[in-house]
XYZ file of C-alpha atoms in Angstrom:
265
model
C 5.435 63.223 -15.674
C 7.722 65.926 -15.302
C 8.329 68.903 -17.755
C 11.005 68.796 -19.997
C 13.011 71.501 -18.031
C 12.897 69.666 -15.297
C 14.354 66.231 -16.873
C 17.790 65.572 -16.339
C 19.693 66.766 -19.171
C 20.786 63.879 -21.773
C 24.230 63.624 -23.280
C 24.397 64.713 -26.428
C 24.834 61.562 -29.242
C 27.601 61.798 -31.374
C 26.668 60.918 -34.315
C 28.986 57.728 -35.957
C 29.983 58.218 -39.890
C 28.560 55.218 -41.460
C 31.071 52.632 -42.757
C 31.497 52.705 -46.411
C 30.386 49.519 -48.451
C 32.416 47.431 -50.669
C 35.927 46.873 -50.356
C 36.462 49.473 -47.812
C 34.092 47.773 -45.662
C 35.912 44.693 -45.764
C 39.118 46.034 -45.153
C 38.574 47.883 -42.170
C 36.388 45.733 -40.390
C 39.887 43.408 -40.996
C 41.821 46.019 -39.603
C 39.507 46.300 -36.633
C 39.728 42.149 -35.727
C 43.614 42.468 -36.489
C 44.077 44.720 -33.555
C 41.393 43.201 -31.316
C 43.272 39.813 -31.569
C 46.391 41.927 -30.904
C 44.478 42.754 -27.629
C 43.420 39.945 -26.951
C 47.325 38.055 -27.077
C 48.497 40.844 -25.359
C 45.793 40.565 -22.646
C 46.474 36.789 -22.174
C 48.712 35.308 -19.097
C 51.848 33.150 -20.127
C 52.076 30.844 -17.215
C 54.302 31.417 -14.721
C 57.541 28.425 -15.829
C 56.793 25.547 -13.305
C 58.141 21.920 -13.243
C 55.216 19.096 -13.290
C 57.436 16.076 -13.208
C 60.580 14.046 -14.709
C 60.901 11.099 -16.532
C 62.497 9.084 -15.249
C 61.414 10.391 -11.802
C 65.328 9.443 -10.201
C 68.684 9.546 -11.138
C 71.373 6.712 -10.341
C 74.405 7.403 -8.264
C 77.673 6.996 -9.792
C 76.622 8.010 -13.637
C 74.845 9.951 -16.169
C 71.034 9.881 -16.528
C 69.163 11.479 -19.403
C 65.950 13.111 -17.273
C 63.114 14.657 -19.827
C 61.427 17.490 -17.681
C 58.055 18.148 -18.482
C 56.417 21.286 -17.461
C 54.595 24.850 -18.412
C 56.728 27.777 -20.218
C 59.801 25.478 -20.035
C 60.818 25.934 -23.682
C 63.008 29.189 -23.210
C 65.310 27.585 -20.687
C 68.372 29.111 -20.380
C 70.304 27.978 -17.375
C 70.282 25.043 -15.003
C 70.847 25.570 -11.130
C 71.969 22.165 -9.989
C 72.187 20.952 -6.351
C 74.247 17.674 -5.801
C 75.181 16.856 -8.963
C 76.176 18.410 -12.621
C 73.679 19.028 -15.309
C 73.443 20.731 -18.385
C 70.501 20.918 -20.970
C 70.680 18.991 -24.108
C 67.475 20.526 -26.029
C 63.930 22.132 -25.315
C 60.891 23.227 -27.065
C 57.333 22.505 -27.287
C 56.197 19.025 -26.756
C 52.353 17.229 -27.134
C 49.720 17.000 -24.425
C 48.162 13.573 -24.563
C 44.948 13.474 -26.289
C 41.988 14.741 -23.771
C 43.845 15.147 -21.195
C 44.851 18.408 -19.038
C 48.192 20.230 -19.872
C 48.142 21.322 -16.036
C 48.774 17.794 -15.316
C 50.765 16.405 -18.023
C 52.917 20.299 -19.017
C 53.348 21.465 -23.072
C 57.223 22.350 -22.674
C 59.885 19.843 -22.295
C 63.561 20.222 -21.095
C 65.771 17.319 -21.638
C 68.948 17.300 -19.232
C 72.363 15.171 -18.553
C 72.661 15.238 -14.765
C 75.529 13.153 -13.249
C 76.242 12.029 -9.733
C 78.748 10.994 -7.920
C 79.205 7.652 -6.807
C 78.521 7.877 -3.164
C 75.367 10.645 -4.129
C 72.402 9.699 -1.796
C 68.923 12.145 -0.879
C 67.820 14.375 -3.966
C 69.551 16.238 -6.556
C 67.904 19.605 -6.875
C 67.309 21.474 -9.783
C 66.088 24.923 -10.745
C 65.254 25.817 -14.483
C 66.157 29.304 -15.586
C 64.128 31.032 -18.256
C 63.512 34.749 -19.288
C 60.258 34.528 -17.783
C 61.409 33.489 -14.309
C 62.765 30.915 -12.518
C 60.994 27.660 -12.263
C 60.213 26.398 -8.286
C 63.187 23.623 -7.427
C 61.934 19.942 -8.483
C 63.484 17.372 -6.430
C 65.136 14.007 -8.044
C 65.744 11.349 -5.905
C 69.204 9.375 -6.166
C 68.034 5.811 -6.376
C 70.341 2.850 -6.707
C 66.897 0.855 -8.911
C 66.366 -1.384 -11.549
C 64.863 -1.369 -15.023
C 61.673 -2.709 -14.998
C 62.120 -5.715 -17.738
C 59.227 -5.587 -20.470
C 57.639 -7.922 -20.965
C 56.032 -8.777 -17.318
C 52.251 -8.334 -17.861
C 51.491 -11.616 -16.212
C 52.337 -14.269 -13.305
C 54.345 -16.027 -16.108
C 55.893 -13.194 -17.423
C 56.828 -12.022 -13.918
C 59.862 -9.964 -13.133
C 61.391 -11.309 -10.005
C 62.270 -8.987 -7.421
C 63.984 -9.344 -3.826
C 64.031 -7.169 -0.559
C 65.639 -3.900 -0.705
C 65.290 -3.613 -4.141
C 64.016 -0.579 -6.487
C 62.570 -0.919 -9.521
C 62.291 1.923 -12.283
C 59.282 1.221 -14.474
C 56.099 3.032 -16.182
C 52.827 2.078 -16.941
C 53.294 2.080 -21.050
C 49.776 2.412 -22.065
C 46.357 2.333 -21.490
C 45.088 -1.135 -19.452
C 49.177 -2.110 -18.760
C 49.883 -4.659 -15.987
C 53.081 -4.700 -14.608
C 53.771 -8.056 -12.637
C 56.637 -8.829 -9.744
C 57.480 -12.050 -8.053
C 59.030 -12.380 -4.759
C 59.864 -15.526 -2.788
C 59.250 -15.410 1.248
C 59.070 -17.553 4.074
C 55.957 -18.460 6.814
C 56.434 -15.491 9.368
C 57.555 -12.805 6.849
C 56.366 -9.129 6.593
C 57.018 -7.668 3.032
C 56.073 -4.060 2.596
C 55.482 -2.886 -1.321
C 55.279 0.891 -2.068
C 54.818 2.946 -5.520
C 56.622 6.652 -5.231
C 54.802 8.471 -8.205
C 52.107 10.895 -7.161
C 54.594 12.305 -4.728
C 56.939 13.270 -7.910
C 54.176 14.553 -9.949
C 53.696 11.399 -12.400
C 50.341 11.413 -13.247
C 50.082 8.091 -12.720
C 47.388 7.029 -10.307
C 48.859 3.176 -9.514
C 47.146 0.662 -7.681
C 48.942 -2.501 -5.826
C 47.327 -5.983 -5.896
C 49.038 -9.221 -4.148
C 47.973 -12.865 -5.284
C 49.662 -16.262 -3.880
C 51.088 -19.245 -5.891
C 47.641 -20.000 -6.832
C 46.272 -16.919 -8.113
C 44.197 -15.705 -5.679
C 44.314 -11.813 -4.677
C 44.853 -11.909 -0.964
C 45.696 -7.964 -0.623
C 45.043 -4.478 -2.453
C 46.314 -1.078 -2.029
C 45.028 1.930 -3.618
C 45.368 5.212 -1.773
C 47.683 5.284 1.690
C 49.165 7.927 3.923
C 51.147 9.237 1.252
C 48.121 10.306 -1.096
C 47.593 8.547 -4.625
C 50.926 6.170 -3.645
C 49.982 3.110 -2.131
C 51.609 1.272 0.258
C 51.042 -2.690 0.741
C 52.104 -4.805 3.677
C 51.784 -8.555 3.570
C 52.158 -10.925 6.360
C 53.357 -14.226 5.174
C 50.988 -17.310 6.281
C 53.082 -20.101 4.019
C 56.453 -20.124 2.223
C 56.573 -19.835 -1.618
C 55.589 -17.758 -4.578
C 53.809 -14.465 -4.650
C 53.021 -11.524 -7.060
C 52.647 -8.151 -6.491
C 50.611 -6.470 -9.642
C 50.696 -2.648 -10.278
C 48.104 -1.064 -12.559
C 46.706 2.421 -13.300
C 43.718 3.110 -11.434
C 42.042 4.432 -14.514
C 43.558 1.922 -16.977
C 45.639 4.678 -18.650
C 49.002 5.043 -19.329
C 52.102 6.266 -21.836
C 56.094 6.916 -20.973
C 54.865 9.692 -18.667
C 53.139 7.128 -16.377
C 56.432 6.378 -14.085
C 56.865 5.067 -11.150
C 59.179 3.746 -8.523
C 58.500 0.323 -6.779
C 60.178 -0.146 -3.422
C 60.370 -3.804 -1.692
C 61.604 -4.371 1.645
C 61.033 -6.989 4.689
């Protein structure tokens, strides 16, 4: 081994005071966490304010629709850039995240708006949320001359009837919900059934099933071109009844689970 002279040289230890006992102890070792959780909010990032979805996910033309927006670092909104319409903010704050489930998905902060259209409004009506922070990224609601879904429809009797063209407005209300539609079409037919609801940011993951007079399921739709959305085209063998059934893929649901049901021929 080498000689001490030849050793690098070691820093010299500074020697700590020990920390007096008793009460003193105590208080500065709570003076010492009170500024390292001081560090530690100051260190954390406030998300950037971002728009996850509305509910309802569309606004009618010709009238005022009350549109809760759901998002992160919403609740200091300020101002409302509107495109096509009017809109003003009616209240904000904090709002809950569904048990176990990811605020990244569902959003903590709510806005709740007025927008109103015109009556020949068509496309989307665009709208930008203003907050100290930052301005959120433009969330697009389409103008949609729909129905109400009409509670309660969870089965082929219950069944809300529905003809081509038509929109309906509806959510999946809770966990396991069935929402059922009837249509009535003729031997040579083509009906086409789409859910818009991924595309908006619902979290909603729907599902489309199709069953005849007697029942049977002659047709599903889970996933399509469009992502989560599925899209369901039936070609009509024999006049009469049928019902087109929308679930949640993962049998959950809640008022955040919207969707919009398109049927056309």
């Amino acid at each position: 081994m080498p000689s001490d002279e030849t050793q690098a040289p070691r820093a010299k230890r500074q020697e700590v005071p020990p920390i007096p006992g008793g009460r003193g102890a105590a208080l500065i070792l709570a003076a010492l966490s009170l500024v390292a959780g001081a560090q530690d909010k100051k260190d954390e990032k406030k998300p950037e304010p971002k728009v996850l979805f509305a509910v309802p996910l569309s606004v009618k033309p010709g009238g005022t629709t009350r549109v809760k927006i759901r998002g992160r670092s919403l609740e200091r909104a300020a101002e409302l850039k509107v495109g096509g319409a009017e809109a003003k903010i009616l209240n904000k704050g904090k709002t809950e995240v569904p048990a176990n489930q990811d605020v990244t998905v569902y959003g903590d902060t709510q806005v709740e708006i007025e927008v109103k259209t015109a009556a020949d409004a068509a496309g989307d009506v665009e709208i930008e949320i203003v907050t100290p922070d930052g301005t959120a990224p433009k969330h697009k609601l389409p103008v949609v001359a729909g129905k109400a879904e009409k509670e309660p429809n969870g089965g082929f009797a219950q069944a809300m009837a529905v003809e081509a063209g038509a929109v309906v407005e509806g959510a999946i209300g809770g966990p396991k919900d069935v929402d059922v539609f009837k249509f009535e079409a003729k031997a040579g037919e083509t009906w086409v059934f789409e859910a818009t609801s991924a595309r908006l940011g619902s979290p909603l993951d729907p599902t489309l099933l199709a069953h005849d007079a007697a029942g049977r399921q002659i047709a599903m739709s889970d996933d399509s071109a469009f992502g989560r959305d599925p899209a369901l085209t039936l070609k009509i063998a024999a006049a009469g009844t049928y019902y087109v059934t929308l679930i949640d893929a993962h049998d959950m649901g809640g008022p955040t689970h919207a969707y919009l049901l398109h049927a056309r021929k």
